[in-house]
Short mmCIF file of C-alpha atoms in Angstrom, two decimals:
data_model
loop_
_atom_site.label_atom_id
_atom_site.label_comp_id
_atom_site.label_asym_id
_atom_site.label_seq_id
_atom_site.Cartn_x
_atom_site.Cartn_y
_atom_site.Cartn_z
CA MET A 948 0.00 0.00 0.00
CA SER A 949 1.08 3.57 -0.67
CA LYS A 950 2.13 6.05 1.95
CA GLU A 951 -0.84 8.19 1.04
CA SER A 952 -3.31 5.33 1.83
CA ASP A 953 -1.61 4.69 5.17
CA GLU A 954 -1.87 8.36 6.07
CA LYS A 955 -5.57 8.39 5.23
CA ARG A 956 -6.24 5.42 7.48
CA GLU A 957 -4.21 6.97 10.29
CA LEU A 958 -6.10 10.23 9.86
CA LEU A 959 -9.42 8.39 10.10
CA LYS A 960 -8.33 6.64 13.31
CA LEU A 961 -7.30 10.00 14.79
CA LYS A 962 -10.70 11.49 13.99
CA GLN A 963 -12.53 8.48 15.50
CA GLY A 964 -10.40 8.66 18.64
CA LEU A 965 -9.00 5.17 18.19
CA ILE A 966 -5.50 6.52 18.50
CA GLU A 967 -4.13 9.70 20.09
CA GLN A 968 -1.16 10.19 17.79
CA SER A 969 0.37 8.74 14.67
CA ASP A 970 3.89 7.85 13.76
CA ILE A 971 2.98 8.02 10.09
CA ILE A 972 1.45 11.51 9.84
CA GLU A 973 4.02 14.18 10.47
CA GLU A 974 2.75 17.01 12.57
CA ASP A 975 3.19 20.47 11.12
CA VAL A 976 5.81 22.28 13.02
CA HIS A 977 5.58 26.08 12.75
CA GLU A 978 8.92 27.70 13.08
CA GLU A 979 8.75 30.66 15.45
CA ILE A 980 9.56 33.91 13.69
CA VAL A 981 12.20 35.92 15.50
CA LYS A 982 11.50 39.64 15.25
CA PRO A 983 14.57 41.70 14.41
CA THR A 984 15.82 44.22 16.94
CA GLY A 985 18.31 47.06 17.04
CA PHE A 986 20.14 47.79 13.82
CA LYS A 987 18.50 44.80 12.11
CA TRP A 988 15.07 46.33 12.81
CA ILE A 989 16.18 49.64 11.32
CA GLU A 990 17.65 47.89 8.30
CA ASN A 991 14.45 45.90 7.79
CA PHE A 992 12.28 49.00 8.23
CA MET A 993 14.30 51.01 5.72
CA TYR A 994 14.18 48.16 3.21
CA ARG A 995 10.40 47.96 3.39
CA ASN A 996 9.61 51.68 3.71
CA LYS A 997 12.51 53.59 2.19
CA TRP A 998 10.43 55.48 -0.38
CA TYR A 999 7.84 56.49 2.22
CA PHE A 1000 10.69 57.56 4.50
CA ILE A 1001 12.35 59.65 1.79
CA ALA A 1002 9.04 61.33 0.93
CA ALA A 1003 8.35 62.08 4.60
CA VAL A 1004 11.82 63.59 5.11
CA PHE A 1005 11.34 65.78 2.03
CA VAL A 1006 7.94 67.06 3.19
CA ILE A 1007 9.16 67.72 6.74
CA SER A 1008 12.24 69.56 5.44
CA LEU A 1009 10.14 71.68 3.09
CA LEU A 1010 7.67 72.59 5.84
CA GLY A 1011 10.56 73.41 8.17
CA PHE A 1012 12.15 75.66 5.57
CA LEU A 1013 8.89 77.50 4.84
CA THR A 1014 8.23 77.93 8.56
CA TYR A 1015 11.73 79.34 9.07
CA GLN A 1016 11.26 81.74 6.16
CA LEU A 1017 7.95 82.90 7.57
CA LEU A 1018 9.24 83.41 11.10
CA SER A 1019 12.50 85.04 10.04
CA LYS A 1020 10.90 87.43 7.54
CA GLU A 1021 10.87 91.01 8.76
CA ASN A 1022 7.45 92.51 9.32
CA ALA A 1023 7.03 95.63 7.22
CA ASP A 1024 6.34 98.93 8.97
CA LEU A 1025 5.17 100.23 5.60
CA THR A 1026 4.33 98.76 2.20
CA VAL A 1027 4.80 100.84 -0.96
CA ILE A 1028 3.81 100.05 -4.54
CA VAL A 1029 5.94 101.13 -7.48
CA ALA A 1030 3.77 100.77 -10.60
CA ILE A 1031 4.64 101.54 -14.21
CA SER A 1032 2.56 101.46 -17.39
CA ASP A 1033 5.43 101.26 -19.87
CA SER A 1034 8.78 99.65 -19.09
CA ALA A 1035 10.32 101.25 -22.20
CA LYS A 1036 9.73 104.73 -20.75
CA THR A 1037 10.70 103.73 -17.22
CA PRO A 1038 13.44 101.10 -17.68
CA ASN A 1039 15.15 98.99 -15.01
CA ILE A 1040 12.93 100.13 -12.17
CA TYR A 1041 13.00 96.65 -10.64
CA GLN A 1042 16.74 97.11 -10.07
CA LYS A 1043 16.01 100.06 -7.79
CA VAL A 1044 13.72 98.22 -5.37
CA ASN A 1045 16.42 97.74 -2.72
CA ASP A 1046 17.54 101.38 -2.96
CA LEU A 1047 13.95 102.54 -2.67
CA GLU A 1048 13.36 100.42 0.42
CA LEU A 1049 16.45 101.84 2.11
CA ALA A 1050 15.45 105.39 1.20
CA PHE A 1051 11.92 104.95 2.53
CA GLU A 1052 13.29 103.51 5.76
CA GLN A 1053 15.01 106.84 6.46
CA TYR A 1054 11.62 108.53 6.65
CA CYS A 1055 9.65 105.69 8.25
CA PRO A 1056 9.12 105.44 12.03
CA ASP A 1057 9.21 102.12 13.85
CA PHE A 1058 5.43 101.79 13.67
CA ASP A 1059 5.25 98.27 15.12
CA GLY A 1060 7.69 99.05 17.93
CA ASN A 1061 9.91 96.01 17.40
CA GLY A 1062 13.14 98.02 17.32
CA LYS A 1063 13.60 97.57 13.56
CA VAL A 1064 12.37 99.63 10.63
CA HIS A 1065 11.56 97.82 7.42
CA VAL A 1066 9.73 98.97 4.29
CA ASP A 1067 8.50 96.58 1.60
CA VAL A 1068 8.45 97.91 -1.97
CA TYR A 1069 6.32 95.95 -4.45
CA TYR A 1070 7.19 96.49 -8.10
CA MET A 1071 4.26 96.21 -10.53
CA ASP A 1072 4.89 96.18 -14.30
CA LEU A 1073 1.63 96.88 -16.18
CA THR A 1074 3.26 97.21 -19.60
CA VAL A 1075 1.10 96.11 -22.53
CA SER A 1076 2.72 93.18 -24.32
CA ASN A 1077 1.93 90.22 -26.54
CA ASN A 1078 2.16 87.91 -23.54
CA THR A 1079 -1.48 88.05 -22.48
CA GLN A 1080 -1.03 85.62 -19.60
CA TYR A 1081 1.83 87.68 -18.14
CA MET A 1082 -0.19 90.89 -18.47
CA GLN A 1083 -3.24 89.39 -16.81
CA SER A 1084 -1.13 87.97 -13.97
CA ASN A 1085 0.48 91.34 -13.27
CA ALA A 1086 -2.86 93.16 -13.48
CA ALA A 1087 -4.42 90.66 -11.07
CA LYS A 1088 -1.60 91.21 -8.57
CA PHE A 1089 -1.91 94.98 -8.90
CA TYR A 1090 -5.65 95.14 -8.35
CA GLY A 1091 -5.37 92.49 -5.66
CA GLU A 1092 -3.01 94.78 -3.73
CA ILE A 1093 -5.40 97.69 -4.26
CA GLN A 1094 -8.24 95.73 -2.71
CA ARG A 1095 -6.08 94.49 0.18
CA GLY A 1096 -5.51 98.07 1.28
CA ARG A 1097 -2.08 97.36 2.70
CA ALA A 1098 -0.10 99.56 0.30
CA GLU A 1099 -1.45 103.11 0.40
CA LEU A 1100 1.64 104.99 -0.74
CA TYR A 1101 2.60 104.76 -4.43
CA ILE A 1102 5.33 105.75 -6.82
CA CYS A 1103 3.76 105.53 -10.26
CA ASP A 1104 3.25 107.18 -13.63
CA PRO A 1105 -0.03 108.87 -14.61
CA ASP A 1106 -1.00 106.20 -17.15
CA ILE A 1107 -1.31 103.11 -14.95
CA PHE A 1108 -5.11 103.29 -15.15
CA SER A 1109 -5.21 104.25 -18.82
CA ILE A 1110 -4.36 100.77 -20.08
CA GLU A 1111 -7.11 99.31 -22.24
CA GLY A 1112 -9.29 96.92 -20.28
CA SER A 1113 -8.11 98.04 -16.86
CA SER A 1114 -10.82 97.91 -14.21
CA VAL A 1115 -11.23 97.51 -10.50
CA ASP A 1116 -14.14 97.15 -8.11
CA TYR A 1117 -13.91 100.76 -6.97
CA ASP A 1118 -17.33 102.20 -7.61
CA PRO A 1119 -20.38 99.90 -7.89
CA GLU A 1120 -21.85 102.29 -10.48
CA SER A 1121 -18.75 102.55 -12.64
CA THR A 1122 -15.92 100.33 -13.85
CA LEU A 1123 -13.99 103.21 -15.42
CA VAL A 1124 -11.00 103.89 -13.22
CA THR A 1125 -9.03 107.14 -13.42
CA TYR A 1126 -5.96 108.42 -11.65
CA ASP A 1127 -7.92 111.20 -9.99
CA MET A 1128 -10.47 108.69 -8.72
CA MET A 1129 -7.85 106.43 -7.15
CA PHE A 1130 -5.60 108.99 -5.47
CA ALA A 1131 -6.13 111.65 -2.81
CA ASP A 1132 -5.31 115.32 -2.59
CA ILE A 1133 -1.79 115.28 -1.13
CA GLY A 1134 -2.27 118.52 0.72
CA GLU A 1135 -5.34 117.20 2.51
CA ALA A 1136 -3.70 113.82 3.16
CA THR A 1137 -0.51 115.25 4.68
CA GLY A 1138 -1.81 118.50 6.14
CA LEU A 1139 0.67 120.50 4.03
CA GLU A 1140 -1.05 123.57 2.60
CA GLU A 1141 1.46 124.00 -0.23
CA TYR A 1142 0.34 120.71 -1.74
CA LYS A 1143 -3.40 121.42 -1.70
CA GLY A 1144 -5.05 120.51 -5.00
CA ILE A 1145 -2.10 118.28 -6.01
CA LYS A 1146 -2.36 114.51 -6.45
CA ARG A 1147 1.16 113.88 -7.76
CA VAL A 1148 4.57 115.03 -6.52
CA SER A 1149 7.47 114.24 -8.82
CA VAL A 1150 10.04 111.99 -7.14
CA ARG A 1151 12.84 113.93 -8.85
CA ASP A 1152 11.71 117.13 -7.14
CA THR A 1153 12.35 115.71 -3.66
CA ALA A 1154 15.46 114.86 -1.66
CA PHE A 1155 14.18 111.31 -1.64
CA ALA A 1156 15.58 110.83 -5.17
CA ALA A 1157 19.11 111.43 -3.90
CA ASP A 1158 18.49 109.15 -0.90
CA ALA A 1159 17.55 106.39 -3.36
CA LYS A 1160 20.62 107.22 -5.51
CA TRP A 1161 18.18 108.09 -8.26
CA GLU A 1162 18.59 111.82 -8.74
CA ASN A 1163 20.14 111.47 -12.22
CA SER A 1164 18.10 108.60 -13.64
CA CYS A 1165 14.67 108.79 -12.03
CA PRO A 1166 12.09 109.08 -14.84
CA GLU A 1167 10.23 112.38 -14.84
CA SER A 1168 6.89 110.57 -15.13
CA LEU A 1169 7.19 108.89 -11.72
CA ALA A 1170 5.56 110.65 -8.78
CA PHE A 1171 4.41 110.07 -5.22
CA SER A 1172 0.68 109.55 -4.78
CA ILE A 1173 -1.45 108.38 -1.89
CA ARG A 1174 -4.60 106.29 -2.14
CA GLU A 1175 -8.05 107.81 -1.80
CA GLU A 1176 -10.03 105.56 0.52
CA LYS A 1177 -13.79 106.02 0.82
CA GLU A 1178 -16.33 104.21 2.96
CA GLY A 1179 -17.91 101.36 1.06
CA MET A 1180 -14.76 100.44 -0.85
CA VAL A 1181 -13.47 96.89 -0.51
CA SER A 1182 -10.18 98.15 0.95
CA TYR A 1183 -11.64 100.82 3.24
CA ASN A 1184 -11.57 99.04 6.61
CA ALA A 1185 -8.34 97.13 5.97
CA SER A 1186 -6.52 100.29 4.90
CA LYS A 1187 -7.09 102.46 7.97
CA GLU A 1188 -3.76 101.77 9.70
CA SER A 1189 -1.86 101.73 6.40
CA GLN A 1190 -3.37 105.14 5.54
CA ILE A 1191 -2.06 106.62 8.78
CA ARG A 1192 1.41 105.26 8.16
CA ALA A 1193 1.52 106.25 4.49
CA LYS A 1194 0.45 109.83 5.24
CA GLU A 1195 3.08 110.25 7.94
CA VAL A 1196 5.90 108.86 5.81
CA LEU A 1197 4.92 110.97 2.78
CA ARG A 1198 4.75 114.06 5.01
CA ASN A 1199 8.25 113.25 6.30
CA ILE A 1200 9.52 112.92 2.72
CA LEU A 1201 7.97 116.18 1.57
CA THR A 1202 9.30 118.09 4.59
CA GLY A 1203 12.72 116.41 4.59
CA ASN A 1204 12.16 114.93 8.04
CA LYS A 1205 14.46 111.91 8.30
CA VAL A 1206 13.62 109.86 11.36
CA ASN A 1207 16.32 107.27 10.63
CA GLU A 1208 19.70 107.34 8.94
CA THR A 1209 20.33 104.28 6.79
CA GLN A 1210 23.65 103.54 5.14
CA THR A 1211 23.61 100.14 3.49
CA GLU A 1212 25.04 98.70 0.30
CA SER A 1213 22.78 99.54 -2.63
CA SER A 1214 22.62 99.20 -6.40
CA SER A 1215 24.31 101.61 -8.75
CA ASP A 1216 22.46 104.65 -10.07
#
C-alpha cells in the first residue's frame, strides 16, 4: 500500500479517537519567527519603507524651511507700490527696489515698535505686451493689492489706469477707473497747505531721489501719490492703519524729516 493510503487510514483513526497520535502523519511544526531588533530592525524597516521615509523627510524639510522663512521674515512697517505702465519709458525700475526700500526707511518710524524699521516695496509692471497671460497675472496682482488696502503709498506714472481693459471694483456704479479717482489730494492727506489741489509730486523734485541714488536717472513721469479711501470700498476698513502710516511717511519725505539714517550697500544709479 502507498504512503498516502496509510496516512488516510491513520487520519481516520485519529478522527474516531481510536489513536491519540500517529507515527505516520508528520505534525506540522511552525517555526517561530524571530523579530529583528536594534540595527537589524532599522535595516528591515528602511528596506520595506525607504520610499515612504524619503518622501516624509522631504515634506518635513520643506515645511521646516517654509516655517523658518515665515518666522525670520521682517514685518514691514510700511508697504509701498511702485507701478509703471510702460517699461520702455521707465526702464530697469526693478533694479532700484532695494535702494527705494532703504530710502523709505530713512523717513519711516518704527510703527510696530519692534526696534527695527523695514519697508517693503512691491514692483508692478503693467506694460502692454503680446504675452497676455503675463499681463493678466500682473494686473491681477496689482488690483489684488489695491483691494487688500495694505499699500497706500505709491510711486507711479499717470497712465497706470489708462491701459485698455483696466478695471477695478472701486465704484459699484462705474468700472472706469481714473488716476484722480484712485488717489487723494496730497495737501489734505498730509496737512501740508502748499500741496493742496495736487495729487502727484514728482520723485525727482524731492530729496528722496538722492536718498535712493536716483537723482540722475529717475524718470520724470514717476511721482508720489497716496490712495483715496472712501467708505464702502473693498479696501476701506483694511486700509485704515496703512493710511495713517503712508500719510506720515509721505509728510516726512515732503518736509525732509528723516527719522532714521540708513547707510547700506545699494545698487548703482
